């Protein structure tokens, strides 16, 4: 994109306005708005969701109860067990105890349940849960409470209790001071599991409420799946998503969503891959388990919820499955090496992958299509892309299994676009071998990852210009600029990613998809920095990097227009892309100035009629490259918009450290 020194000198001679700016190069951007341009991906900007940093349970999944099914275990965290998050409540005069059951579970996939024994009812004996850190409730905002239960009689209770009587139960939302904010009364009768539910409408708001279930007669209860959801989940979905977080993701206007990981797909060993089948069907039948990132995943946010969310926000689903190997760092000793699924287990594993396609796209009378339909979605989800493998070491073990999966997919589902992998880095052995293997097999798309310093993006703006247009398309599946110190989400890092995105757009004939990683992080439970969106129980804290993703997602195009940026001296961090959005007819110019000083650019439009046209400019900048948006503080960098009318040639001042988006109507 840089012009020759001769062009630079000529341009300097013509445009130098004043002596004190003699040191500043005049920069000129020529754009041909009438050119047919080059078709580029319509789906460049998407999101990558991984349950890391409490992104699912305690995050996007709106469930407010922590450890609802008593499946927490010390295999997840040393101090955890089935009662984690729960406490025994004995209201005035009450006496009782807790036990753990496993002999008559709600479902074999959900083996443990709580046994509550009421010896002395007093004003109630039961259990309380404070959710993930705490449960925020708002006056008048309904919550849906539910639980599974049957009457259970432990020890002497069997003889001492009148079993013809049902067990009265109250469900309460209690404020921090113990006062009751909402209450519902129910009866549990009988010796078989049944689901009970009630709506709780808080009288007052309290950011630190707790949920309490009290039993009021001598006897006992078996309890499982004790659950509390806000009613106003995203799009009002049952078993739905936290509205504010889901909306923040939707606001990016992502064209695709990759899930469930990342490293998560590998699980913690060859027999512990993320199994999509464990994540569908009635929630009480899903097989909760340890998440690779060292905490508990209920699978309440499972494949059905992922696909439904994609549909709700207009994003193409892009699930990823393991390539039949675990991560080279899986298990309890990172780096101990990749392991492959035994070859005689591969046919069953491949069948699981084929079943996934049937579940997503198959007719309602197919085995797995019927499971989707039973969940309330008879129409196919329209799955088109499937990732196989994540950041794998490209070994013979990997290749053998990847090839088996790829061949089966090609034979049975040629309509599915398989996305391969080329290791964890932007270059190196696995990158080279991964790409060679993708080419050898004719895999249509490859997933590249890079977490790099901001300057890397500036130094690699022409990376994709060198890619073979006849070979596989590129999915930049995970990328982020890691700034120092402490991997903060600085403006510098966000602008480096913006610069990278302009290079993806310029090469949008090759780069089909790109997604920042990781997406979500709960404050206090964050294992990885930096992330795109931070949150806590009540608030969402978008980073400057998020603003970049949102601006690119909302200013996407489908045609690259010819643009020539002239007069940029070597080493100056200034780059751009120009696209047309056929739907609106708008031309969209994105210019990133990564310098600590403002630069002026003269924009010359060819192929336009005389007269003026409307220009909407959106600028993202801050006081310095070091600023970051801090939780609860006014944002240090937020996009601002202005409108003007411009002729065929006009000047724009690009503020120091800025992303400028110009929409020409
Ligand atoms: O995004 C976090 C992790 O980074 C992903 O799980 C993995 O693919 C990568 O190493």
XYZ file of C-alpha atoms in Angstrom, residues 2-15 26 28 564-569:
22
model
C 2.926 2.364 0.393
C 3.716 4.490 -2.628
C 7.149 4.853 -4.095
C 9.393 7.657 -2.795
C 8.808 9.530 -6.067
C 5.057 9.533 -5.594
C 5.614 10.494 -1.990
C 7.827 13.483 -2.961
C 5.382 14.664 -5.583
C 2.514 14.392 -3.173
C 4.513 16.264 -0.553
C 5.258 19.067 -2.943
C 1.615 19.451 -3.862
C 0.037 19.239 -0.459
C 0.609 14.684 3.398
C -3.869 11.051 0.158
C -4.792 3.835 -2.862
C -3.250 5.270 0.250
C -0.347 7.451 -0.780
C 2.311 9.294 1.126
C 2.534 7.125 4.222
C 6.160 7.177 5.351
